[in-house]
Coordinates of C-alpha atoms in Angstrom, one line a residue:
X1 CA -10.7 11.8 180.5
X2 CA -12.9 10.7 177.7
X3 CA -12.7 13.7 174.8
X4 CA -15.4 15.4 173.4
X5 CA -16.9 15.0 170.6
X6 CA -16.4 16.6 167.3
X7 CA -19.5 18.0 165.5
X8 CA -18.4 17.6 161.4
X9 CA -21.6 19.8 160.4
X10 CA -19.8 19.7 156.3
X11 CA -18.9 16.4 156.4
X12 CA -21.0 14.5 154.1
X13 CA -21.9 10.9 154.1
X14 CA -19.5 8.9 151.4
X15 CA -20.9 8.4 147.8
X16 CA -21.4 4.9 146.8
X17 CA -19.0 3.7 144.1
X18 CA -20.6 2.8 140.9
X19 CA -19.4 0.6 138.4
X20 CA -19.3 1.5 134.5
X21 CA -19.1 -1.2 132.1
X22 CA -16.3 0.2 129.7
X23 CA -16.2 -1.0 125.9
X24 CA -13.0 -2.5 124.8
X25 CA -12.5 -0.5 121.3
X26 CA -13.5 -2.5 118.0
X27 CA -10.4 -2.1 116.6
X28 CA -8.5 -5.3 117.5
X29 CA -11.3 -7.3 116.3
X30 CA -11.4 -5.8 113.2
X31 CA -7.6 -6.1 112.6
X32 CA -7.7 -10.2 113.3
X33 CA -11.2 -10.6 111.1
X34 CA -8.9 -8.4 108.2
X35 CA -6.1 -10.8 108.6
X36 CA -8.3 -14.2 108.6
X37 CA -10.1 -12.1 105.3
X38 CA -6.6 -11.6 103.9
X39 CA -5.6 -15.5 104.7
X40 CA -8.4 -16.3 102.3
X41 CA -7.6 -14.4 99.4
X42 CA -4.5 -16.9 97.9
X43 CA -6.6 -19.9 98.6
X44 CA -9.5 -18.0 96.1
X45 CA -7.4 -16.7 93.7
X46 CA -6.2 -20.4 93.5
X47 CA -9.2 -22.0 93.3
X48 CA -10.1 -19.5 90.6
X49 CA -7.3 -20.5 88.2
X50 CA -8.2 -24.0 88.6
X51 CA -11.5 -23.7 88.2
X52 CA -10.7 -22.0 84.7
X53 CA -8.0 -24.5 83.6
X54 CA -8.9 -26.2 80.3
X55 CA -10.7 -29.8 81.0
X56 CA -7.4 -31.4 79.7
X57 CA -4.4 -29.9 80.7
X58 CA -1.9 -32.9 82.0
X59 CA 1.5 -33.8 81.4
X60 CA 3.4 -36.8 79.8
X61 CA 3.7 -38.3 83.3
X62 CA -0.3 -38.6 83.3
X63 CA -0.5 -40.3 80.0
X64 CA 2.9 -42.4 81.4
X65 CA 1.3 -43.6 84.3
X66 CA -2.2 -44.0 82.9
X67 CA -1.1 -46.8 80.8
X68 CA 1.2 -48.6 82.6
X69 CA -1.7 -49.5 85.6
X70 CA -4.4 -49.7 83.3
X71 CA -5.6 -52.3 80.4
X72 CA -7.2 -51.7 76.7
X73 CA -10.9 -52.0 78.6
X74 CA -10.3 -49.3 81.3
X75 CA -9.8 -51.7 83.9
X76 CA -7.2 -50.8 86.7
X77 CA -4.0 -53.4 86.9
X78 CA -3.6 -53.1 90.8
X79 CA -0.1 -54.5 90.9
X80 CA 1.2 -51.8 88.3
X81 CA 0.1 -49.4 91.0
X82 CA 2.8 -50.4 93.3
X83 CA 5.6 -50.1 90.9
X84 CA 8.1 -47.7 90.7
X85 CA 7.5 -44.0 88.6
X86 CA 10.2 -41.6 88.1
X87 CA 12.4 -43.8 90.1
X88 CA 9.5 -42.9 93.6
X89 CA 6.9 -44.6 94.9
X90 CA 4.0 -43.3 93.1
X91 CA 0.9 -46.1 94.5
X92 CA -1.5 -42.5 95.9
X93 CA -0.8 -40.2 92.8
X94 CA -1.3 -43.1 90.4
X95 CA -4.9 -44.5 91.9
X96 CA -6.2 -40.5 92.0
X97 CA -5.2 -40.1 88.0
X98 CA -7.5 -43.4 87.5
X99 CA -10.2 -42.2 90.1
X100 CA -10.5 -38.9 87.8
X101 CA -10.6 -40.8 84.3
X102 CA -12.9 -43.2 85.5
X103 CA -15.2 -41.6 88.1
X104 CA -14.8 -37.7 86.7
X105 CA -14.5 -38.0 82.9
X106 CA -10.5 -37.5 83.1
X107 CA -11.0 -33.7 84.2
X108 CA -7.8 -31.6 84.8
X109 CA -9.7 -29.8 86.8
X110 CA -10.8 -32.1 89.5
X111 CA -7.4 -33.1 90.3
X112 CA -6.5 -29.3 90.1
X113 CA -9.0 -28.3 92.5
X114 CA -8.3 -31.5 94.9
X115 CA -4.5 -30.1 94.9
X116 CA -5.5 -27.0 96.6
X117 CA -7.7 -28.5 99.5
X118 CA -4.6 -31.0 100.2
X119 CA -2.3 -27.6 100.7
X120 CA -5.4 -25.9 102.7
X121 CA -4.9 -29.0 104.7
X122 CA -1.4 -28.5 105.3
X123 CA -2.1 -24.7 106.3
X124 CA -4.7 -26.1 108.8
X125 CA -2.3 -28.8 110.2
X126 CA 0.7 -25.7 110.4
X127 CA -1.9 -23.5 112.3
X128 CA -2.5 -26.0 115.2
X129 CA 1.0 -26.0 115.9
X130 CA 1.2 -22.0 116.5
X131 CA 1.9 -21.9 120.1
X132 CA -1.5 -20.9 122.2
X133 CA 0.5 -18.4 124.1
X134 CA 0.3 -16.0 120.9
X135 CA -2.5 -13.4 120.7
X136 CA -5.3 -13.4 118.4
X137 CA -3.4 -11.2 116.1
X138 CA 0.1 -12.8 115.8
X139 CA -1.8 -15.8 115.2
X140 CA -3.9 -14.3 112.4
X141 CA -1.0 -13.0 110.9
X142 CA 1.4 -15.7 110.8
X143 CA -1.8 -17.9 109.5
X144 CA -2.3 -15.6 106.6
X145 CA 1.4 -15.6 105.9
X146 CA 1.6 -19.2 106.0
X147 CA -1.5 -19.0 103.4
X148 CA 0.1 -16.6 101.0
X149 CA 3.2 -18.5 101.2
X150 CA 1.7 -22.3 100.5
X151 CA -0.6 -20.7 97.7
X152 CA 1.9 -18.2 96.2
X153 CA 1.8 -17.1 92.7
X154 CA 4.9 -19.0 91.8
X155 CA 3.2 -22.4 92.2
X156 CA 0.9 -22.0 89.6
X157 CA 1.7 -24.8 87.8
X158 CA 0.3 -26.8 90.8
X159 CA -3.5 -25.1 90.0
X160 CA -3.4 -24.8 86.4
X161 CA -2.4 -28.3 85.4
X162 CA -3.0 -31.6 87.5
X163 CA 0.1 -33.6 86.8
X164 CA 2.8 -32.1 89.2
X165 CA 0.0 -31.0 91.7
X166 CA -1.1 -34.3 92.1
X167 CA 2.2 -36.2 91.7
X168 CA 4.2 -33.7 94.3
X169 CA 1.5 -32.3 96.7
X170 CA 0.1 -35.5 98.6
X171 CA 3.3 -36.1 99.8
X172 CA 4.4 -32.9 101.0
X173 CA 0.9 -32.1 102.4
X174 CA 0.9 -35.8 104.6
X175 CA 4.7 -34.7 105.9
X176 CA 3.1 -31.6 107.1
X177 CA 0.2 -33.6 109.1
X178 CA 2.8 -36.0 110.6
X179 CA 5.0 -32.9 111.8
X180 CA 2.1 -31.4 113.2
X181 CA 0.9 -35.0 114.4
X182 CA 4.3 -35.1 116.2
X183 CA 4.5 -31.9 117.3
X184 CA 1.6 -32.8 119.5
X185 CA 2.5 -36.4 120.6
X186 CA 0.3 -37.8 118.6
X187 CA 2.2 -40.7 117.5
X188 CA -0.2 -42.6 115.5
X189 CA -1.6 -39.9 113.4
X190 CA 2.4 -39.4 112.7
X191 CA 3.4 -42.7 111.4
X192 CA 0.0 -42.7 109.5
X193 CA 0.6 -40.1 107.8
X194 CA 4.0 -40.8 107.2
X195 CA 3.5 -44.1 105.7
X196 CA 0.7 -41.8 103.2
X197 CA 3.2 -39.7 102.7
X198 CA 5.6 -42.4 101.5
X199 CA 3.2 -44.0 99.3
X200 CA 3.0 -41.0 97.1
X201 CA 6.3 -39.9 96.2
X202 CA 9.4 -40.2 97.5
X203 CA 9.5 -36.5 99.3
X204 CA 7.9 -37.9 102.5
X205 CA 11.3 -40.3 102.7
X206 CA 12.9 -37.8 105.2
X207 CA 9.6 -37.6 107.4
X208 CA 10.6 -40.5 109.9
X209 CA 13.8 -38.8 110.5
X210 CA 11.8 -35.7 111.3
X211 CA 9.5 -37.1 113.5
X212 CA 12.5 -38.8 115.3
X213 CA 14.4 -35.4 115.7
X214 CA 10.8 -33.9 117.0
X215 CA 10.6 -37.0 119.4
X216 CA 13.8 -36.1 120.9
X217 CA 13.2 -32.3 121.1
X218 CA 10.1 -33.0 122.6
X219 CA 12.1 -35.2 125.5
X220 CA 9.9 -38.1 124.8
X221 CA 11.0 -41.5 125.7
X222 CA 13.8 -43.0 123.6
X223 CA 12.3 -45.5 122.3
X224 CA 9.9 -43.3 120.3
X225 CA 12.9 -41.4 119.0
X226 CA 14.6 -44.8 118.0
X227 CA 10.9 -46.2 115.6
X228 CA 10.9 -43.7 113.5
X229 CA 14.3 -43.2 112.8
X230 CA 14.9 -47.2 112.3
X231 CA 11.6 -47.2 110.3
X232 CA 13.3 -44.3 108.0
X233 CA 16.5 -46.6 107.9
X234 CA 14.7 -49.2 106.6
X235 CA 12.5 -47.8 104.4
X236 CA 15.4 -45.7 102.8
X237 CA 17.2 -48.9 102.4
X238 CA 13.9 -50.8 100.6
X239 CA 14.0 -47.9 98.2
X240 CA 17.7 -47.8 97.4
X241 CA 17.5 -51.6 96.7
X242 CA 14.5 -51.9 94.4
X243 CA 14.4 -48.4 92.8
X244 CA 15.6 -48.2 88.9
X245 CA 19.4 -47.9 88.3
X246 CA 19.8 -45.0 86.1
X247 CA 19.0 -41.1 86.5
X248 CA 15.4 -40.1 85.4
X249 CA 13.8 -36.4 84.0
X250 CA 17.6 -35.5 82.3
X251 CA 19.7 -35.4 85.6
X252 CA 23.1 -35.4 85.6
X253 CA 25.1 -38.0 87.1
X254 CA 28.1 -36.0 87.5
X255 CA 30.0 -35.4 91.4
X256 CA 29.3 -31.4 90.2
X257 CA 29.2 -30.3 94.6
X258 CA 28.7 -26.6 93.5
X259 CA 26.0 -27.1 91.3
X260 CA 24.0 -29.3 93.6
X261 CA 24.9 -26.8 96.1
X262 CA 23.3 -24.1 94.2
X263 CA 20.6 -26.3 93.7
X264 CA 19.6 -26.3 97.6
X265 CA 20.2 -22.4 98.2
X266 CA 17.8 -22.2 95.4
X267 CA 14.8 -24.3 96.1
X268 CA 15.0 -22.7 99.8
X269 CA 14.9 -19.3 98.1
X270 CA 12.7 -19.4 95.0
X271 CA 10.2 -17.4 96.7
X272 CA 12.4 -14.3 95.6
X273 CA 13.5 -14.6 91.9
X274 CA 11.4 -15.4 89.0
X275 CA 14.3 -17.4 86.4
X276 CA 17.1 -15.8 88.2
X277 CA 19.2 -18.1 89.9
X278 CA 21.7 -16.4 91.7
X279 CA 19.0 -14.4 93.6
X280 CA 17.3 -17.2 94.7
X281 CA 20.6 -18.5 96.0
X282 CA 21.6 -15.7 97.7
X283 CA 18.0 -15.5 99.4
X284 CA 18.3 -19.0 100.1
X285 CA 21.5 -19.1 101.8
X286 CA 20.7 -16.1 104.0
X287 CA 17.1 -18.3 104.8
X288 CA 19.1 -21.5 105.7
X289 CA 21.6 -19.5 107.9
X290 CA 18.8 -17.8 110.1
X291 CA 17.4 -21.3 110.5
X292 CA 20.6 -22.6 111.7
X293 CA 20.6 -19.9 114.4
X294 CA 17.5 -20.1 115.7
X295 CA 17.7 -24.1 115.4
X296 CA 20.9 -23.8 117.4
X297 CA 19.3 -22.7 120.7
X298 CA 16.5 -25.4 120.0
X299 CA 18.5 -28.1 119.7
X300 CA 21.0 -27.0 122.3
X301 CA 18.7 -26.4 125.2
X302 CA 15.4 -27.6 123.8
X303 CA 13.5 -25.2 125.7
X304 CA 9.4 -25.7 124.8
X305 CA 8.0 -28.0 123.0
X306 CA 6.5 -25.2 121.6
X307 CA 9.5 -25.0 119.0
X308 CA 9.7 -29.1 118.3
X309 CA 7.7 -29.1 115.1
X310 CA 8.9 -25.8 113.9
X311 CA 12.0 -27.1 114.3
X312 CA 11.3 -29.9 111.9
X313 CA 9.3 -28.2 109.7
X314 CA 12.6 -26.7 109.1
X315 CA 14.7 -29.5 108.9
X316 CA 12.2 -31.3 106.3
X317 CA 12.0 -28.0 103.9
X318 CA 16.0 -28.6 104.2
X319 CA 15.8 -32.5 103.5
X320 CA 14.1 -31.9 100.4
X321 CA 15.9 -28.9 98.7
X322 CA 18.8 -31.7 99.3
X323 CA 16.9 -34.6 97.8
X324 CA 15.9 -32.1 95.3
X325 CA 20.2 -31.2 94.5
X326 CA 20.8 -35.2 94.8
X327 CA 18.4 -36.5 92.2
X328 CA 17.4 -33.6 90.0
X329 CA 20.0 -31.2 89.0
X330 CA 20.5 -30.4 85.7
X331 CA 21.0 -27.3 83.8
X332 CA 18.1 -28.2 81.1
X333 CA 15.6 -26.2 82.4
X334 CA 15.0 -22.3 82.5
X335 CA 17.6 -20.3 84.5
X336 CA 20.0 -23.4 84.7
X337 CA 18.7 -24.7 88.3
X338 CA 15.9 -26.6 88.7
X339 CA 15.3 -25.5 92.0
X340 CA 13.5 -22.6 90.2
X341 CA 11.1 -25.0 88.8
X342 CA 7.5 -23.5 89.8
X343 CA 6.1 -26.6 91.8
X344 CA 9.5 -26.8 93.8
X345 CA 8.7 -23.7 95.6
X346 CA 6.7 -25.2 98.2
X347 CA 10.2 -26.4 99.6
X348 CA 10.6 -22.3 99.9
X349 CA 7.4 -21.9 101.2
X350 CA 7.9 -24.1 104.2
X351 CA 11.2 -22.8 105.0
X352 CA 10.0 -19.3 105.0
X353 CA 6.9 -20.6 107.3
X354 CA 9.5 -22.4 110.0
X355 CA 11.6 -19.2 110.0
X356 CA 8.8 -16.8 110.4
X357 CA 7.5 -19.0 113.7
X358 CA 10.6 -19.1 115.2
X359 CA 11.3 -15.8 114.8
X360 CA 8.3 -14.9 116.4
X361 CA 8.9 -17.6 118.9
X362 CA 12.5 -16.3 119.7
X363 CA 11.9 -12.7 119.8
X364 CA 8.8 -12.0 122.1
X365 CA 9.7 -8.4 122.9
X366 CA 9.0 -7.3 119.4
X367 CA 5.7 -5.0 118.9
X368 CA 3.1 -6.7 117.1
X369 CA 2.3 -4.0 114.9
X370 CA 6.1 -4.5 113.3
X371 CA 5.4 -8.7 112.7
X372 CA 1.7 -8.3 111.5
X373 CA 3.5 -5.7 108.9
X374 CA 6.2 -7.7 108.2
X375 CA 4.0 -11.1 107.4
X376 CA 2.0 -9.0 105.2
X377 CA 4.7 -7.1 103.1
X378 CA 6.1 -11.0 102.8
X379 CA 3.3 -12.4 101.9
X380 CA 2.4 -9.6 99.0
X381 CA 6.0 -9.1 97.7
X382 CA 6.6 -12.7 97.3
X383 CA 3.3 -12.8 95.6
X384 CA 4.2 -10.1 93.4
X385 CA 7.8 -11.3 92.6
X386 CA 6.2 -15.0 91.7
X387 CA 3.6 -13.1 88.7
X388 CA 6.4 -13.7 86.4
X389 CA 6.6 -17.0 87.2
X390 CA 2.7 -17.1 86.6
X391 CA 2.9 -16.2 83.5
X392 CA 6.0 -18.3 82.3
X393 CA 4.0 -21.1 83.3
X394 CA 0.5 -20.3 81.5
X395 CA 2.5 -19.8 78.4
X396 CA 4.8 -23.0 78.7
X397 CA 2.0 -24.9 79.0
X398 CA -0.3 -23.3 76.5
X399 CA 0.2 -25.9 73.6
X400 CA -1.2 -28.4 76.1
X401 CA -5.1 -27.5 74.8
X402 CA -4.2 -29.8 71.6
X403 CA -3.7 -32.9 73.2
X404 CA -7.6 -33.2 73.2
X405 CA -7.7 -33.1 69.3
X406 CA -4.9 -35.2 68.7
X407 CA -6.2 -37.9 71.1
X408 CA -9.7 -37.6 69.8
X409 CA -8.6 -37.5 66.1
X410 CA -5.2 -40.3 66.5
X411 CA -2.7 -38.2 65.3
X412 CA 0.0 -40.8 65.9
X413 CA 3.3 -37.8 64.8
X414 CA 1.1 -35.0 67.3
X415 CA 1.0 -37.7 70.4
X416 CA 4.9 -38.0 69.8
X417 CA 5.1 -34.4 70.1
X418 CA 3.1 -33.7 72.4
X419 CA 4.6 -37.0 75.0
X420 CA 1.2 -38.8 75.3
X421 CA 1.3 -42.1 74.9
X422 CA -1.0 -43.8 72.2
X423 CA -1.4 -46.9 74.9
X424 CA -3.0 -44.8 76.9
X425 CA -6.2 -44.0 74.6
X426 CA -8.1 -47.0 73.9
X427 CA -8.6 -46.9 78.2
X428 CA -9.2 -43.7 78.0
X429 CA -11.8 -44.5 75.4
X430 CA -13.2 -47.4 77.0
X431 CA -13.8 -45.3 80.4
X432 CA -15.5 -42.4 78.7
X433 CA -12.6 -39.8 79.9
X434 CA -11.8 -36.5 78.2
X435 CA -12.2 -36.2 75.2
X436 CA -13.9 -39.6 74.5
X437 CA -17.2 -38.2 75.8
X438 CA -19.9 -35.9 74.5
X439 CA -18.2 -32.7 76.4
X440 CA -15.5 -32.6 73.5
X441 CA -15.3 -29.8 71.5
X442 CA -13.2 -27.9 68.7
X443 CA -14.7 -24.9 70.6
X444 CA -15.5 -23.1 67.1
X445 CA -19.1 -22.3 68.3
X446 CA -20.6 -24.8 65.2
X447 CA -18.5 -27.2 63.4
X448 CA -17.4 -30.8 65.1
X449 CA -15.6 -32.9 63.7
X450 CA -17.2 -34.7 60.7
X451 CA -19.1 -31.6 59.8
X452 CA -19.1 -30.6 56.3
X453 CA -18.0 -27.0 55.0
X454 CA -18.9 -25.2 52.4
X455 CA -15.3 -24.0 51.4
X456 CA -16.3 -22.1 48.9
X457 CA -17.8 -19.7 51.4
X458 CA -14.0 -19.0 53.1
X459 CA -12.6 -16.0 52.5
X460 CA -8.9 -15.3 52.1
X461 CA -7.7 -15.0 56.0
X462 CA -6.4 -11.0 56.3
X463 CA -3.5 -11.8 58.0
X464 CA -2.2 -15.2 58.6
X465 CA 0.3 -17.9 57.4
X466 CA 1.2 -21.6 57.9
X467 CA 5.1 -21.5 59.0
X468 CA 5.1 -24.8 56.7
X469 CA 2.9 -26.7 54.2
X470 CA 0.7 -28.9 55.8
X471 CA 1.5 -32.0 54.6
X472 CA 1.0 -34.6 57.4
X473 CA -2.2 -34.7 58.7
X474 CA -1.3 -36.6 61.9
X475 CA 1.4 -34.1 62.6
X476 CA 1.0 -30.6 64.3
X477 CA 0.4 -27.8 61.8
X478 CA 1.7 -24.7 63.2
X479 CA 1.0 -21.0 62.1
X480 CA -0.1 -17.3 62.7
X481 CA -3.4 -15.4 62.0
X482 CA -5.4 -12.9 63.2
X483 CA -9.2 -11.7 61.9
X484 CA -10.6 -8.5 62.3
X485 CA -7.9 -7.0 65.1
X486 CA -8.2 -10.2 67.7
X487 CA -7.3 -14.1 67.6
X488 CA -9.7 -16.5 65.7
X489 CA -12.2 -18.4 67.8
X490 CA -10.6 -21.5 66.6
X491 CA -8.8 -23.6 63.7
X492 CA -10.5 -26.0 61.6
X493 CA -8.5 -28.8 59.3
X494 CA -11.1 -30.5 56.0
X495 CA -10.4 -32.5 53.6
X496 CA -10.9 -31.6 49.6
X497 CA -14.7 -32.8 50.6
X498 CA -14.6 -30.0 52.7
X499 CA -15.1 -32.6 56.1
X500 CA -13.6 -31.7 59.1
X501 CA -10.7 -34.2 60.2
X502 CA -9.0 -31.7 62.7
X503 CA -9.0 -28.7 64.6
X504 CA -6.5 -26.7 66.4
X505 CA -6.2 -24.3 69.4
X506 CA -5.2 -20.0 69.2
X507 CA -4.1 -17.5 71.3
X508 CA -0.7 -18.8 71.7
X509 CA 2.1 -17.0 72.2
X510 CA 4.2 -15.8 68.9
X511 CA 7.6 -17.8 68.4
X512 CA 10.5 -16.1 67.5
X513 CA 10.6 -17.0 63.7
X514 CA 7.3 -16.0 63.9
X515 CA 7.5 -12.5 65.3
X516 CA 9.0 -10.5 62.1
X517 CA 6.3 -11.9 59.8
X518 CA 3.1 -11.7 61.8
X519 CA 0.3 -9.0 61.6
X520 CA -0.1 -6.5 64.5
X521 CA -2.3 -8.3 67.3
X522 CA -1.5 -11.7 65.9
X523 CA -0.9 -14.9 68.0
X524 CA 0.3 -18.4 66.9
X525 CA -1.8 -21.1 66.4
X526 CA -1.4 -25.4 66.3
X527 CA -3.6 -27.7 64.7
X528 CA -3.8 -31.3 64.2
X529 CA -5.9 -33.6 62.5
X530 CA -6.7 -37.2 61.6
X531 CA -5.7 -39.2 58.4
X532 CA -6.9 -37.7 55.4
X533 CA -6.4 -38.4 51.9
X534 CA -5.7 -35.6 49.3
X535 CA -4.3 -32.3 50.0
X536 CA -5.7 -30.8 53.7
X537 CA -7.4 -27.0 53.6
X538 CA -6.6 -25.4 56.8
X539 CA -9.3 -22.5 57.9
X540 CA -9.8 -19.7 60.6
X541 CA -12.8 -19.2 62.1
X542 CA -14.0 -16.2 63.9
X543 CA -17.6 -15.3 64.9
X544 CA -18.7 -18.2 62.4
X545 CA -17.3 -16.7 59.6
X546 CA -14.4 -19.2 57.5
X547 CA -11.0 -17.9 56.1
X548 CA -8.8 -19.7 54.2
X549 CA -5.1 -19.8 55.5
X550 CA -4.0 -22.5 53.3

């Protein structure tokens, strides 16, 4: 029988379910904008160097170059672009040092400046090939690693003076777009870039390899593994045949296995030691032996091609530490490897980069939080470790400032000295580059060169000396001095007339003869000047005052 029903007198009428818009905390987004922030920073302090690197500050290899592919009227020889420097192909490096004399008044700091866009470039191409898979953060992080890395302060010498920037950067920074080209199956944009790469130095030889070895990771078709790596076999071959017989920039020719060995554990490791090889070989092997690890499960079950360019952004940092050991090693340089050699470190930088992706790649599980900390610690201790570097590098290349004088004056014993070739300058002159032009200055805030000096308005300098009597004019006159507690603005060189035929640069650092005799707060000084008949007066100038040194 059909059951009564129930009266429910509490029984309420359900409540409608609302929904609240809930705000996902800040925080995250803050942390990645920090990290892009923090990504930044290397490029800037970078570009500020540059910016302040004196107008002429390039290296025998400039002046080399400069007057093998141009004429006595400034006019470029196109065929001499295409010939051999250093024992590389040299056609990209050699057009840009014409481009800058001719086009940009011979400014270091063009080609300084254009040598940190072509490594932002590489950052750029490294960050496309970060798997999408990552989150915002991991991303951010490894980005600003990969930033701190590429612009660490041990490549300095890449910002503050043009001639190894421009000469070794093009061609790493092209292998880096035809990695990430390949990573991405892009094969044209590869090859492009790899025949770039191989135009400007003879670094980008192992790219065709590499993009081969990403080709087959990638489980592409053979024939695009078999192109590039006949292309490489060729192209190696060209080189061997028509390159220079002979060893170039003091290597040795000897077997020596253990030194060349040291020589790659080195260049993968300079990140860590400033002129102390056996660090950076020890941090270099460990580097290469993680690689190997994580390039073992790679290339044994090639899993992603997530991995592929990683992979041979590894194997390319690898290649060239071993070029590096093959045609460079000698023990003439500081610390007795030249894989310490400040513009070498990129090789470092790149294989720190591949090892940081893969580990990332390879070890999912791990909390962010642990790799954003470790990519920043790496980034800012590497940084730190490289300020010696830094500063080995501004002071090595310190005596460079002179080369303006003694081009602008013809001191023919100074340009021996100083590796510039006297070819070079009447191009130079006839294209209006530094120091041929108007910009030129002794920097004394007055006196050029043909202004005449009252000399009998010097005073005796306080404290200064010449290390030797100045008798050549055309040779470089070196010395301490320092006026009122600080450097002199600048040094001036007359003749008995009391007419300026040279000038010379301070603030240098004090050489070790020097040290015992100098004042307190003294620095060295070099100075150079023109031919000049009759005994040469050489003065210190500071806040327009003169004293007499000699």
């Amino acid at each position: 029988m059909p059951q009564p029903a129930l009266d429910a007198p509490n029984v309420t009428a359900p409540i409608p379910r609302t929904t609240a818009k809930i705000r996902r905390p800040s925080a995250p987004r803050l942390g990645v904008a920090a990290l892009w922030a923090f990504a930044a920073v290397p490029v800037a302090l970078a570009l500020l160097a540059a910016v302040r690197a004196p107008k002429m500050h390039v290296l025998l290899d400039y002046w080399h170059v400069f007057a093998k592919i141009t004429d006595d009227t400034g006019h470029l020889l196109l065929g001499q672009v295409f010939t051999y420097h250093l024992d590389q192909p040299f056609v990209v490096p050699s057009l840009l040092f014409y481009v800058d004399a001719a086009w940009f008044g011979g400014d270091n700091r063009v080609l300084t400046v254009l040598t940190i866009a072509l490594l932002a470039v590489a950052v750029f191409a490294l960050w496309t090939m970060l798997p999408r898979h990552l989150n915002p953060a991991t991303r951010a992080a490894l980005t600003a690693a990969m930033s701190w890395l590429l612009f660490t302060s041990h490549a300095t010498e890449l910002w503050l003076q043009s001639t190894n920037g421009i000469s070794w950067v093009p061609a790493v920074t092209f292998c880096t777009i035809a990695i990430a080209c390949a990573h991405h199956g892009r094969r044209a944009g590869a090859y492009a870039a790899a025949v770039l790469g191989c135009l400007s130095f003879g670094a980008a030889l192992p790219i065709w390899f590499v993009i081969a070895f990403i080709a087959w990771l990638r489980k592409e078709p053979r024939l695009r593994v078999v192109i590039p790596a006949a292309a490489g076999l060729v192209i190696l071959a060209a080189w061997w045949l028509t390159k220079p017989a002979g060893t170039q920039s003091g290597a040795t020719d000897a077997f020596d296995p253990d030194g060349r060995l040291s020589v790659v554990a080195a260049a993968v490791g300079g990140l860590w030691s400033v002129d102390i090889a056996v660090l950076a070989v020890i941090a270099g092997s460990l580097t290469i032996a993680l690689l190997a690890l994580l390039l073992r499960h790679t290339v044994i079950h090639r899993p992603a091609a997530t991995e592929a360019g990683w992979a041979g952004l590894a194997c390319y940092a690898v290649a060239l530490a071993l070029m590096l050991a093959l045609g460079r090693t000698t023990t003439n340089v500081p610390g007795g490897n030249v894989g310490l050699i400040s513009r070498y470190v990129l090789v470092a930088a790149l294989a720190t980069t591949a090892l940081l992706v893969l580990t990332t790649v390879h070890r999912p599980q791990w909390p962010q939080r642990y790799l954003v900390v470790a990519a920043v610690a790496l980034s800012l201790v590497t940084h730190a470790v490289g300020g010696g570097k830094a500063d080995e590098v501004r002071r090595s290349y310190a005596p460079l400032n002179l080369s303006a004088i003694a081009l602008r004056v013809d001191a023919p014993a100074a340009l021996d000295a100083l590796h510039i070739q006297r070819a070079a300058g009447p191009a130079a002159r006839a294209l209006g580059a530094y120091p041929f032009n108007d910009s030129f200055t002794l920097g004394c805030h007055g006196p050029e060169l043909g202004s005449h000096l009252d000399l009998t308005t010097a005073q005796p300098t306080p404290a200064g000396a010449l290390d030797a009597p100045a008798t050549d004019a055309g040779d470089i006159t070196t010395g301490w001095a320092v006026v009122n507690g600080t450097r002199p603005d600048c040094i001036l060189i007359t003749d008995q007339t009391g007419t300026v035929t040279g000038g010379g640069i301070t603030g240098l650092p004090l050489t070790p003869g020097q040290t015992p005799k100098a004042a307190p707060g003294a620095t060295a000084w070099q100075a150079t000047a023109g031919p000049t008949n009759g005994p040469l007066t050489i003065l210190a100038v500071q806040g327009g005052r003169l004293y007499r040194i000699s």
